[in-house]
Amino acid sequence: MIKALTMTDVSPATADPVPSAGRTLIRQIRLLSGLAVAAAIFWYVGPWALGHVDPGGPVSLIDVPSGLITMAELLGLAIVSSGLAVAIAGAGTAARGPLAVAVGLATLAARGAQMDKLILHRVSIVASSAAAGAEGSLPDPYPTWGLAAETWLWLGLIAVGYVAGRWVDGWFETRPAESRPVGPSDIRQSAGAIAISTVVAWLVISFAIGRENSPIFRGQVYFAVAFGFVTAALVAHACFDLRSNLWTLLCVGIVATVAYVVGAPSSAAVAQSVKTGSYLVLRPMTRPLPIEYAALGAIGALIQHDARAVLRATFGMNA
């Protein structure tokens, strides 16, 4: 006897292979709701986790005295926000976990000031200490490697969202996706994607972020970084057969590190700023804070599938 096939016999992952317009809309609403929850968590609870950071200053871990405790608290927020976002978005959305953390960090960064205030604060500390004849090592007004290391810390926090997202996604009764082993071809393609994405992101951001002697506003920084990395991800996926977006986090870290190293102000400019107390002009590529590079870069890279869908729907492009 042939058993009748009912909805309870069909895996949720395969019950509706071609979702209707209504289901697609509901799925997008659930996704946006999950991201909104993550943003709200970081907006309201994030300042408490930062603790000693000046509420009116830039969001940075450079001057945080208890960095390990702060990172542990932020790690908890990342796990909670990514888990809730995936739970709200539904089955098969584990990759939205890191996106939720990135959205939360971008929201948290929007509460504070920009990079120039961080450097100005450190310049004033060095100038006042030197004027008072303080002995010992003084803080570097422009901590090149500290900024680069902080960017990688934020990226690590975003990557944790994928682990939490996979864990929560496992709660749903779905058929696990078949995975093929990673071979030399995958490694070569990922390396090529990172190389081409780094170049494309650098070119787009350096063009969109503005000029050195012009004022650069927060919205301009957010747009330039996000647009640069979504463009880079689209180009990489057009050139290579890639299965994951997590490699793009490496691209974000590389671009930020190169920007902070190559764009560092000269020693003469720093010394002159400390001596006179004048404003230290930063190059455009160094204007984003580490949290802004990590969060906006990850957002741009992780929404490339959505960007491809928009291009197909709007222009009929087979991106």
PDB file of C-alpha atoms in Angstrom:
ATOM      1  CA  MET A   1       0.000   0.000   0.000  1.00  0.00           C
ATOM      2  CA  ILE A   2       1.335   3.380  -0.956  1.00  0.00           C
ATOM      3  CA  LYS A   3       1.247   5.814   1.885  1.00  0.00           C
ATOM      4  CA  ALA A   4      -0.235   9.204   1.080  1.00  0.00           C
ATOM      5  CA  LEU A   5       2.294  11.998   1.235  1.00  0.00           C
ATOM      6  CA  THR A   6       1.310  14.684   3.710  1.00  0.00           C
ATOM      7  CA  MET A   7       2.913  17.938   4.756  1.00  0.00           C
ATOM      8  CA  THR A   8       4.232  16.278   7.896  1.00  0.00           C
ATOM      9  CA  ASP A   9       6.205  13.846   5.734  1.00  0.00           C
ATOM     10  CA  VAL A  10       7.975  16.597   3.850  1.00  0.00           C
ATOM     11  CA  SER A  11      11.033  18.332   5.194  1.00  0.00           C
ATOM     12  CA  PRO A  12      10.496  22.069   5.661  1.00  0.00           C
ATOM     13  CA  ALA A  13      13.572  22.639   3.543  1.00  0.00           C
ATOM     14  CA  THR A  14      12.025  20.858   0.555  1.00  0.00           C
ATOM     15  CA  ALA A  15       8.297  21.410   1.051  1.00  0.00           C
ATOM     16  CA  ASP A  16       8.230  24.573  -1.039  1.00  0.00           C
ATOM     17  CA  PRO A  17      11.262  24.665  -3.343  1.00  0.00           C
ATOM     18  CA  VAL A  18       9.864  27.668  -5.231  1.00  0.00           C
ATOM     19  CA  PRO A  19       8.397  30.002  -2.605  1.00  0.00           C
ATOM     20  CA  SER A  20       5.531  32.226  -3.596  1.00  0.00           C
ATOM     21  CA  ALA A  21       5.695  36.005  -3.513  1.00  0.00           C
ATOM     22  CA  GLY A  22       3.867  36.024  -0.190  1.00  0.00           C
ATOM     23  CA  ARG A  23       6.297  33.585   1.388  1.00  0.00           C
ATOM     24  CA  THR A  24       9.239  35.575   0.077  1.00  0.00           C
ATOM     25  CA  LEU A  25       7.835  38.772   1.578  1.00  0.00           C
ATOM     26  CA  ILE A  26       7.264  37.097   4.934  1.00  0.00           C
ATOM     27  CA  ARG A  27      10.785  35.699   4.873  1.00  0.00           C
ATOM     28  CA  GLN A  28      12.252  39.142   4.189  1.00  0.00           C
ATOM     29  CA  ILE A  29      10.155  40.699   6.955  1.00  0.00           C
ATOM     30  CA  ARG A  30      11.403  38.055   9.384  1.00  0.00           C
ATOM     31  CA  LEU A  31      14.987  38.717   8.326  1.00  0.00           C
ATOM     32  CA  LEU A  32      14.660  42.478   8.767  1.00  0.00           C
ATOM     33  CA  SER A  33      12.984  41.935  12.128  1.00  0.00           C
ATOM     34  CA  GLY A  34      15.877  39.764  13.270  1.00  0.00           C
ATOM     35  CA  LEU A  35      18.410  42.373  12.178  1.00  0.00           C
ATOM     36  CA  ALA A  36      16.385  45.086  13.934  1.00  0.00           C
ATOM     37  CA  VAL A  37      16.495  43.069  17.160  1.00  0.00           C
ATOM     38  CA  ALA A  38      20.281  42.751  16.862  1.00  0.00           C
ATOM     39  CA  ALA A  39      20.596  46.497  16.251  1.00  0.00           C
ATOM     40  CA  ALA A  40      18.414  47.262  19.280  1.00  0.00           C
ATOM     41  CA  ILE A  41      20.479  44.970  21.513  1.00  0.00           C
ATOM     42  CA  PHE A  42      23.739  46.696  20.608  1.00  0.00           C
ATOM     43  CA  TRP A  43      22.181  50.167  20.699  1.00  0.00           C
ATOM     44  CA  TYR A  44      20.837  49.833  24.229  1.00  0.00           C
ATOM     45  CA  VAL A  45      23.132  47.237  25.834  1.00  0.00           C
ATOM     46  CA  GLY A  46      26.342  47.898  23.890  1.00  0.00           C
ATOM     47  CA  PRO A  47      27.287  51.083  25.800  1.00  0.00           C
ATOM     48  CA  TRP A  48      26.972  49.156  29.054  1.00  0.00           C
ATOM     49  CA  ALA A  49      29.347  46.496  27.722  1.00  0.00           C
ATOM     50  CA  LEU A  50      31.869  49.141  26.682  1.00  0.00           C
ATOM     51  CA  GLY A  51      31.740  50.563  30.191  1.00  0.00           C
ATOM     52  CA  HIS A  52      34.712  52.908  30.453  1.00  0.00           C
ATOM     53  CA  VAL A  53      34.441  54.345  26.943  1.00  0.00           C
ATOM     54  CA  ASP A  54      33.462  58.019  26.816  1.00  0.00           C
ATOM     55  CA  PRO A  55      29.756  58.117  25.801  1.00  0.00           C
ATOM     56  CA  GLY A  56      30.444  61.091  23.543  1.00  0.00           C
ATOM     57  CA  GLY A  57      33.693  59.732  22.163  1.00  0.00           C
ATOM     58  CA  PRO A  58      34.402  57.253  19.393  1.00  0.00           C
ATOM     59  CA  VAL A  59      33.694  53.560  19.946  1.00  0.00           C
ATOM     60  CA  SER A  60      37.154  52.033  20.169  1.00  0.00           C
ATOM     61  CA  LEU A  61      39.002  49.522  22.331  1.00  0.00           C
ATOM     62  CA  ILE A  62      42.306  51.410  22.098  1.00  0.00           C
ATOM     63  CA  ASP A  63      41.950  53.201  25.432  1.00  0.00           C
ATOM     64  CA  VAL A  64      39.773  50.652  27.254  1.00  0.00           C
ATOM     65  CA  PRO A  65      41.582  49.632  30.475  1.00  0.00           C
ATOM     66  CA  SER A  66      39.837  46.251  30.845  1.00  0.00           C
ATOM     67  CA  GLY A  67      39.848  45.039  27.271  1.00  0.00           C
ATOM     68  CA  LEU A  68      39.362  41.337  28.023  1.00  0.00           C
ATOM     69  CA  ILE A  69      36.277  41.933  30.148  1.00  0.00           C
ATOM     70  CA  THR A  70      34.845  44.273  27.537  1.00  0.00           C
ATOM     71  CA  MET A  71      35.411  41.756  24.745  1.00  0.00           C
ATOM     72  CA  ALA A  72      33.823  38.998  26.833  1.00  0.00           C
ATOM     73  CA  GLU A  73      30.717  41.121  27.336  1.00  0.00           C
ATOM     74  CA  LEU A  74      30.590  42.026  23.651  1.00  0.00           C
ATOM     75  CA  LEU A  75      31.025  38.347  22.810  1.00  0.00           C
ATOM     76  CA  GLY A  76      27.926  37.577  24.847  1.00  0.00           C
ATOM     77  CA  LEU A  77      25.996  40.261  22.986  1.00  0.00           C
ATOM     78  CA  ALA A  78      27.185  38.841  19.658  1.00  0.00           C
ATOM     79  CA  ILE A  79      26.024  35.328  20.552  1.00  0.00           C
ATOM     80  CA  VAL A  80      22.637  36.510  21.793  1.00  0.00           C
ATOM     81  CA  SER A  81      21.967  38.888  18.901  1.00  0.00           C
ATOM     82  CA  SER A  82      23.027  36.454  16.173  1.00  0.00           C
ATOM     83  CA  GLY A  83      21.092  33.600  17.752  1.00  0.00           C
ATOM     84  CA  LEU A  84      17.926  35.663  18.058  1.00  0.00           C
ATOM     85  CA  ALA A  85      18.286  36.967  14.506  1.00  0.00           C
ATOM     86  CA  VAL A  86      18.563  33.447  13.069  1.00  0.00           C
ATOM     87  CA  ALA A  87      15.702  32.206  15.247  1.00  0.00           C
ATOM     88  CA  ILE A  88      13.471  35.021  13.986  1.00  0.00           C
ATOM     89  CA  ALA A  89      14.578  34.701  10.353  1.00  0.00           C
ATOM     90  CA  GLY A  90      13.830  30.983  10.299  1.00  0.00           C
ATOM     91  CA  ALA A  91      15.387  27.813   8.944  1.00  0.00           C
ATOM     92  CA  GLY A  92      18.322  27.982   6.575  1.00  0.00           C
ATOM     93  CA  THR A  93      19.488  31.420   7.695  1.00  0.00           C
ATOM     94  CA  ALA A  94      22.638  30.485   9.601  1.00  0.00           C
ATOM     95  CA  ALA A  95      24.673  32.797   7.354  1.00  0.00           C
ATOM     96  CA  ARG A  96      22.617  35.722   8.662  1.00  0.00           C
ATOM     97  CA  GLY A  97      24.216  35.338  12.091  1.00  0.00           C
ATOM     98  CA  PRO A  98      27.396  37.292  11.278  1.00  0.00           C
ATOM     99  CA  LEU A  99      25.305  39.841   9.382  1.00  0.00           C
ATOM    100  CA  ALA A 100      23.250  40.450  12.531  1.00  0.00           C
ATOM    101  CA  VAL A 101      26.406  41.039  14.582  1.00  0.00           C
ATOM    102  CA  ALA A 102      27.773  43.402  11.927  1.00  0.00           C
ATOM    103  CA  VAL A 103      24.525  45.389  11.896  1.00  0.00           C
ATOM    104  CA  GLY A 104      24.643  45.582  15.680  1.00  0.00           C
ATOM    105  CA  LEU A 105      28.239  46.832  15.699  1.00  0.00           C
ATOM    106  CA  ALA A 106      27.447  49.433  13.033  1.00  0.00           C
ATOM    107  CA  THR A 107      24.564  50.640  15.196  1.00  0.00           C
ATOM    108  CA  LEU A 108      26.836  50.788  18.229  1.00  0.00           C
ATOM    109  CA  ALA A 109      29.462  52.760  16.301  1.00  0.00           C
ATOM    110  CA  ALA A 110      26.819  55.295  15.284  1.00  0.00           C
ATOM    111  CA  ARG A 111      26.409  56.313  18.935  1.00  0.00           C
ATOM    112  CA  GLY A 112      29.933  57.715  19.181  1.00  0.00           C
ATOM    113  CA  ALA A 113      32.209  60.166  17.435  1.00  0.00           C
ATOM    114  CA  GLN A 114      34.470  59.574  14.462  1.00  0.00           C
ATOM    115  CA  MET A 115      38.136  58.714  14.056  1.00  0.00           C
ATOM    116  CA  ASP A 116      39.415  62.299  14.072  1.00  0.00           C
ATOM    117  CA  LYS A 117      38.162  62.806  17.631  1.00  0.00           C
ATOM    118  CA  LEU A 118      40.005  59.676  18.781  1.00  0.00           C
ATOM    119  CA  ILE A 119      43.293  60.933  17.328  1.00  0.00           C
ATOM    120  CA  LEU A 120      42.697  64.468  18.623  1.00  0.00           C
ATOM    121  CA  HIS A 121      42.102  63.101  22.124  1.00  0.00           C
ATOM    122  CA  ARG A 122      45.327  61.106  22.053  1.00  0.00           C
ATOM    123  CA  VAL A 123      47.275  64.081  20.696  1.00  0.00           C
ATOM    124  CA  SER A 124      45.989  66.238  23.552  1.00  0.00           C
ATOM    125  CA  ILE A 125      47.019  63.589  26.102  1.00  0.00           C
ATOM    126  CA  VAL A 126      50.551  63.439  24.712  1.00  0.00           C
ATOM    127  CA  ALA A 127      50.806  67.239  24.484  1.00  0.00           C
ATOM    128  CA  SER A 128      49.610  67.801  28.058  1.00  0.00           C
ATOM    129  CA  SER A 129      51.877  65.050  29.399  1.00  0.00           C
ATOM    130  CA  ALA A 130      54.880  66.490  27.581  1.00  0.00           C
ATOM    131  CA  ALA A 131      54.082  69.984  28.841  1.00  0.00           C
ATOM    132  CA  ALA A 132      53.869  68.688  32.409  1.00  0.00           C
ATOM    133  CA  GLY A 133      57.235  66.978  32.042  1.00  0.00           C
ATOM    134  CA  ALA A 134      55.821  63.494  32.523  1.00  0.00           C
ATOM    135  CA  GLU A 135      58.368  60.723  32.369  1.00  0.00           C
ATOM    136  CA  GLY A 136      57.973  57.302  30.855  1.00  0.00           C
ATOM    137  CA  SER A 137      56.463  56.140  27.608  1.00  0.00           C
ATOM    138  CA  LEU A 138      53.683  58.282  26.204  1.00  0.00           C
ATOM    139  CA  PRO A 139      50.827  56.877  24.115  1.00  0.00           C
ATOM    140  CA  ASP A 140      51.236  56.977  20.368  1.00  0.00           C
ATOM    141  CA  PRO A 141      48.891  59.627  18.937  1.00  0.00           C
ATOM    142  CA  TYR A 142      48.274  57.395  15.933  1.00  0.00           C
ATOM    143  CA  PRO A 143      48.552  53.727  17.045  1.00  0.00           C
ATOM    144  CA  THR A 144      48.923  52.127  13.627  1.00  0.00           C
ATOM    145  CA  TRP A 145      49.133  48.503  14.654  1.00  0.00           C
ATOM    146  CA  GLY A 146      46.688  48.979  17.502  1.00  0.00           C
ATOM    147  CA  LEU A 147      44.038  50.141  15.043  1.00  0.00           C
ATOM    148  CA  ALA A 148      44.768  47.220  12.724  1.00  0.00           C
ATOM    149  CA  ALA A 149      44.623  44.696  15.572  1.00  0.00           C
ATOM    150  CA  GLU A 150      41.340  46.137  16.812  1.00  0.00           C
ATOM    151  CA  THR A 151      39.825  45.691  13.353  1.00  0.00           C
ATOM    152  CA  TRP A 152      40.662  41.985  13.434  1.00  0.00           C
ATOM    153  CA  LEU A 153      39.137  41.708  16.918  1.00  0.00           C
ATOM    154  CA  TRP A 154      35.848  43.136  15.653  1.00  0.00           C
ATOM    155  CA  LEU A 155      35.956  40.778  12.664  1.00  0.00           C
ATOM    156  CA  GLY A 156      36.481  37.844  15.011  1.00  0.00           C
ATOM    157  CA  LEU A 157      33.423  38.957  16.945  1.00  0.00           C
ATOM    158  CA  ILE A 158      31.419  39.019  13.714  1.00  0.00           C
ATOM    159  CA  ALA A 159      32.651  35.537  12.779  1.00  0.00           C
ATOM    160  CA  VAL A 160      31.333  34.229  16.104  1.00  0.00           C
ATOM    161  CA  GLY A 161      27.882  35.094  14.804  1.00  0.00           C
ATOM    162  CA  TYR A 162      28.205  32.350  12.218  1.00  0.00           C
ATOM    163  CA  VAL A 163      28.922  29.741  14.880  1.00  0.00           C
ATOM    164  CA  ALA A 164      25.950  30.864  16.961  1.00  0.00           C
ATOM    165  CA  GLY A 165      23.796  31.038  13.845  1.00  0.00           C
ATOM    166  CA  ARG A 166      24.678  27.474  12.855  1.00  0.00           C
ATOM    167  CA  TRP A 167      23.851  26.287  16.349  1.00  0.00           C
ATOM    168  CA  VAL A 168      20.431  27.954  16.381  1.00  0.00           C
ATOM    169  CA  ASP A 169      19.716  26.900  12.803  1.00  0.00           C
ATOM    170  CA  GLY A 170      20.242  23.308  13.901  1.00  0.00           C
ATOM    171  CA  TRP A 171      17.114  23.574  16.034  1.00  0.00           C
ATOM    172  CA  PHE A 172      14.933  23.616  12.925  1.00  0.00           C
ATOM    173  CA  GLU A 173      13.902  20.289  11.409  1.00  0.00           C
ATOM    174  CA  THR A 174      15.528  20.737   8.045  1.00  0.00           C
ATOM    175  CA  ARG A 175      17.469  18.450   5.797  1.00  0.00           C
ATOM    176  CA  PRO A 176      21.189  19.218   6.241  1.00  0.00           C
ATOM    177  CA  ALA A 177      22.833  20.615   3.158  1.00  0.00           C
ATOM    178  CA  GLU A 178      25.210  18.311   1.381  1.00  0.00           C
ATOM    179  CA  SER A 179      28.743  19.611   1.701  1.00  0.00           C
ATOM    180  CA  ARG A 180      31.643  18.675  -0.482  1.00  0.00           C
ATOM    181  CA  PRO A 181      35.173  18.542   0.894  1.00  0.00           C
ATOM    182  CA  VAL A 182      37.398  21.550   0.440  1.00  0.00           C
ATOM    183  CA  GLY A 183      40.009  20.878  -2.202  1.00  0.00           C
ATOM    184  CA  PRO A 184      42.999  22.716  -3.669  1.00  0.00           C
ATOM    185  CA  SER A 185      40.741  24.326  -6.266  1.00  0.00           C
ATOM    186  CA  ASP A 186      38.572  25.882  -3.551  1.00  0.00           C
ATOM    187  CA  ILE A 187      41.629  27.260  -1.776  1.00  0.00           C
ATOM    188  CA  ARG A 188      42.990  28.745  -4.998  1.00  0.00           C
ATOM    189  CA  GLN A 189      39.651  30.319  -5.851  1.00  0.00           C
ATOM    190  CA  SER A 190      39.298  31.784  -2.363  1.00  0.00           C
ATOM    191  CA  ALA A 191      42.816  33.216  -2.576  1.00  0.00           C
ATOM    192  CA  GLY A 192      42.047  34.721  -5.967  1.00  0.00           C
ATOM    193  CA  ALA A 193      38.772  36.137  -4.665  1.00  0.00           C
ATOM    194  CA  ILE A 194      40.530  37.746  -1.703  1.00  0.00           C
ATOM    195  CA  ALA A 195      43.145  39.299  -3.996  1.00  0.00           C
ATOM    196  CA  ILE A 196      40.701  40.764  -6.493  1.00  0.00           C
ATOM    197  CA  SER A 197      38.266  41.860  -3.772  1.00  0.00           C
ATOM    198  CA  THR A 198      40.998  43.702  -1.905  1.00  0.00           C
ATOM    199  CA  VAL A 199      41.938  45.691  -4.997  1.00  0.00           C
ATOM    200  CA  VAL A 200      38.334  46.460  -5.971  1.00  0.00           C
ATOM    201  CA  ALA A 201      37.329  47.448  -2.436  1.00  0.00           C
ATOM    202  CA  TRP A 202      40.348  49.741  -2.099  1.00  0.00           C
ATOM    203  CA  LEU A 203      39.625  51.492  -5.396  1.00  0.00           C
ATOM    204  CA  VAL A 204      35.920  51.979  -4.703  1.00  0.00           C
ATOM    205  CA  ILE A 205      36.347  53.154  -1.097  1.00  0.00           C
ATOM    206  CA  SER A 206      39.188  55.540  -1.917  1.00  0.00           C
ATOM    207  CA  PHE A 207      37.037  57.088  -4.644  1.00  0.00           C
ATOM    208  CA  ALA A 208      33.788  57.288  -2.665  1.00  0.00           C
ATOM    209  CA  ILE A 209      35.086  58.378   0.729  1.00  0.00           C
ATOM    210  CA  GLY A 210      36.213  61.851  -0.337  1.00  0.00           C
ATOM    211  CA  ARG A 211      39.337  63.974  -0.381  1.00  0.00           C
ATOM    212  CA  GLU A 212      41.934  64.603   2.296  1.00  0.00           C
ATOM    213  CA  ASN A 213      41.171  68.276   2.892  1.00  0.00           C
ATOM    214  CA  SER A 214      37.393  67.909   2.719  1.00  0.00           C
ATOM    215  CA  PRO A 215      35.120  67.184   5.676  1.00  0.00           C
ATOM    216  CA  ILE A 216      34.062  63.552   5.793  1.00  0.00           C
ATOM    217  CA  PHE A 217      30.755  62.788   7.476  1.00  0.00           C
ATOM    218  CA  ARG A 218      29.643  59.556   9.096  1.00  0.00           C
ATOM    219  CA  GLY A 219      27.095  58.736   6.416  1.00  0.00           C
ATOM    220  CA  GLN A 220      29.775  59.150   3.785  1.00  0.00           C
ATOM    221  CA  VAL A 221      32.056  56.735   5.637  1.00  0.00           C
ATOM    222  CA  TYR A 222      29.269  54.189   6.081  1.00  0.00           C
ATOM    223  CA  PHE A 223      28.262  54.357   2.426  1.00  0.00           C
ATOM    224  CA  ALA A 224      31.812  54.229   1.058  1.00  0.00           C
ATOM    225  CA  VAL A 225      32.900  51.213   3.110  1.00  0.00           C
ATOM    226  CA  ALA A 226      29.693  49.203   2.623  1.00  0.00           C
ATOM    227  CA  PHE A 227      29.453  50.006  -1.081  1.00  0.00           C
ATOM    228  CA  GLY A 228      33.123  49.231  -1.614  1.00  0.00           C
ATOM    229  CA  PHE A 229      32.889  45.748  -0.157  1.00  0.00           C
ATOM    230  CA  VAL A 230      29.551  44.818  -1.715  1.00  0.00           C
ATOM    231  CA  THR A 231      31.019  45.790  -5.087  1.00  0.00           C
ATOM    232  CA  ALA A 232      34.148  43.776  -4.362  1.00  0.00           C
ATOM    233  CA  ALA A 233      32.085  40.731  -3.361  1.00  0.00           C
ATOM    234  CA  LEU A 234      29.964  40.974  -6.521  1.00  0.00           C
ATOM    235  CA  VAL A 235      33.066  41.125  -8.699  1.00  0.00           C
ATOM    236  CA  ALA A 236      34.661  38.188  -6.883  1.00  0.00           C
ATOM    237  CA  HIS A 237      31.552  36.014  -7.206  1.00  0.00           C
ATOM    238  CA  ALA A 238      31.340  36.888 -10.892  1.00  0.00           C
ATOM    239  CA  CYS A 239      34.920  35.705 -11.417  1.00  0.00           C
ATOM    240  CA  PHE A 240      35.086  32.677  -9.121  1.00  0.00           C
ATOM    241  CA  ASP A 241      32.876  29.785  -8.024  1.00  0.00           C
ATOM    242  CA  LEU A 242      32.629  30.518  -4.308  1.00  0.00           C
ATOM    243  CA  ARG A 243      30.524  28.663  -1.757  1.00  0.00           C
ATOM    244  CA  SER A 244      30.864  30.912   1.280  1.00  0.00           C
ATOM    245  CA  ASN A 245      31.047  34.588   2.136  1.00  0.00           C
ATOM    246  CA  LEU A 246      33.213  34.226   5.234  1.00  0.00           C
ATOM    247  CA  TRP A 247      36.380  34.646   3.170  1.00  0.00           C
ATOM    248  CA  THR A 248      35.303  38.247   2.650  1.00  0.00           C
ATOM    249  CA  LEU A 249      36.022  38.973   6.313  1.00  0.00           C
ATOM    250  CA  LEU A 250      39.693  38.375   5.516  1.00  0.00           C
ATOM    251  CA  CYS A 251      39.422  40.898   2.701  1.00  0.00           C
ATOM    252  CA  VAL A 252      37.955  43.473   5.091  1.00  0.00           C
ATOM    253  CA  GLY A 253      40.791  42.967   7.554  1.00  0.00           C
ATOM    254  CA  ILE A 254      43.441  43.218   4.853  1.00  0.00           C
ATOM    255  CA  VAL A 255      42.043  46.447   3.415  1.00  0.00           C
ATOM    256  CA  ALA A 256      41.752  48.040   6.865  1.00  0.00           C
ATOM    257  CA  THR A 257      45.260  46.972   7.877  1.00  0.00           C
ATOM    258  CA  VAL A 258      46.814  48.310   4.675  1.00  0.00           C
ATOM    259  CA  ALA A 259      44.839  51.543   5.039  1.00  0.00           C
ATOM    260  CA  TYR A 260      46.056  52.172   8.588  1.00  0.00           C
ATOM    261  CA  VAL A 261      49.666  51.319   7.720  1.00  0.00           C
ATOM    262  CA  VAL A 262      49.961  53.071   4.359  1.00  0.00           C
ATOM    263  CA  GLY A 263      47.804  56.020   5.381  1.00  0.00           C
ATOM    264  CA  ALA A 264      49.546  56.670   8.688  1.00  0.00           C
ATOM    265  CA  PRO A 265      50.566  60.320   9.150  1.00  0.00           C
ATOM    266  CA  SER A 266      54.261  61.088   9.002  1.00  0.00           C
ATOM    267  CA  SER A 267      56.316  61.424  12.165  1.00  0.00           C
ATOM    268  CA  ALA A 268      56.899  65.088  11.378  1.00  0.00           C
ATOM    269  CA  ALA A 269      53.162  65.744  11.098  1.00  0.00           C
ATOM    270  CA  VAL A 270      52.492  63.970  14.391  1.00  0.00           C
ATOM    271  CA  ALA A 271      55.295  65.860  16.153  1.00  0.00           C
ATOM    272  CA  GLN A 272      54.033  69.180  14.806  1.00  0.00           C
ATOM    273  CA  SER A 273      50.502  68.391  15.948  1.00  0.00           C
ATOM    274  CA  VAL A 274      51.689  67.482  19.448  1.00  0.00           C
ATOM    275  CA  LYS A 275      53.888  70.571  19.674  1.00  0.00           C
ATOM    276  CA  THR A 276      51.287  73.084  18.542  1.00  0.00           C
ATOM    277  CA  GLY A 277      48.117  71.257  19.547  1.00  0.00           C
ATOM    278  CA  SER A 278      46.855  71.590  15.994  1.00  0.00           C
ATOM    279  CA  TYR A 279      44.510  69.232  14.197  1.00  0.00           C
ATOM    280  CA  LEU A 280      46.194  66.164  12.716  1.00  0.00           C
ATOM    281  CA  VAL A 281      44.861  65.744   9.196  1.00  0.00           C
ATOM    282  CA  LEU A 282      44.080  62.115   8.420  1.00  0.00           C
ATOM    283  CA  ARG A 283      44.127  60.552   4.995  1.00  0.00           C
ATOM    284  CA  PRO A 284      40.674  59.528   3.735  1.00  0.00           C
ATOM    285  CA  MET A 285      41.296  55.767   3.917  1.00  0.00           C
ATOM    286  CA  THR A 286      42.155  56.068   7.616  1.00  0.00           C
ATOM    287  CA  ARG A 287      38.992  57.985   8.518  1.00  0.00           C
ATOM    288  CA  PRO A 288      36.825  54.926   9.320  1.00  0.00           C
ATOM    289  CA  LEU A 289      37.218  53.551  12.825  1.00  0.00           C
ATOM    290  CA  PRO A 290      38.189  49.879  13.188  1.00  0.00           C
ATOM    291  CA  ILE A 291      34.628  49.024  14.237  1.00  0.00           C
ATOM    292  CA  GLU A 292      33.320  50.854  11.162  1.00  0.00           C
ATOM    293  CA  TYR A 293      35.688  49.041   8.820  1.00  0.00           C
ATOM    294  CA  ALA A 294      34.754  45.679  10.328  1.00  0.00           C
ATOM    295  CA  ALA A 295      30.998  46.226  10.630  1.00  0.00           C
ATOM    296  CA  LEU A 296      30.311  48.083   7.379  1.00  0.00           C
ATOM    297  CA  GLY A 297      32.768  45.956   5.428  1.00  0.00           C
ATOM    298  CA  ALA A 298      31.134  42.772   6.689  1.00  0.00           C
ATOM    299  CA  ILE A 299      27.656  44.117   5.934  1.00  0.00           C
ATOM    300  CA  GLY A 300      28.648  44.977   2.379  1.00  0.00           C
ATOM    301  CA  ALA A 301      30.298  41.616   1.806  1.00  0.00           C
ATOM    302  CA  LEU A 302      27.572  39.509   3.414  1.00  0.00           C
ATOM    303  CA  ILE A 303      24.663  41.067   1.518  1.00  0.00           C
ATOM    304  CA  GLN A 304      26.097  40.374  -1.914  1.00  0.00           C
ATOM    305  CA  HIS A 305      23.507  37.620  -2.529  1.00  0.00           C
ATOM    306  CA  ASP A 306      20.760  40.139  -1.782  1.00  0.00           C
ATOM    307  CA  ALA A 307      22.456  42.669  -4.061  1.00  0.00           C
ATOM    308  CA  ARG A 308      22.537  40.111  -6.870  1.00  0.00           C
ATOM    309  CA  ALA A 309      18.824  39.439  -6.381  1.00  0.00           C
ATOM    310  CA  VAL A 310      18.077  43.168  -6.552  1.00  0.00           C
ATOM    311  CA  LEU A 311      20.114  43.525  -9.744  1.00  0.00           C
ATOM    312  CA  ARG A 312      18.281  40.616 -11.338  1.00  0.00           C
ATOM    313  CA  ALA A 313      14.861  41.926 -10.322  1.00  0.00           C
ATOM    314  CA  THR A 314      15.546  45.550 -11.260  1.00  0.00           C
ATOM    315  CA  PHE A 315      17.665  45.357 -14.389  1.00  0.00           C
ATOM    316  CA  GLY A 316      17.334  41.733 -15.427  1.00  0.00           C
ATOM    317  CA  MET A 317      21.063  41.311 -14.896  1.00  0.00           C
ATOM    318  CA  ASN A 318      22.361  37.797 -14.376  1.00  0.00           C
ATOM    319  CA  ALA A 319      24.790  38.898 -11.650  1.00  0.00           C
TER     320      ALA A 319
END
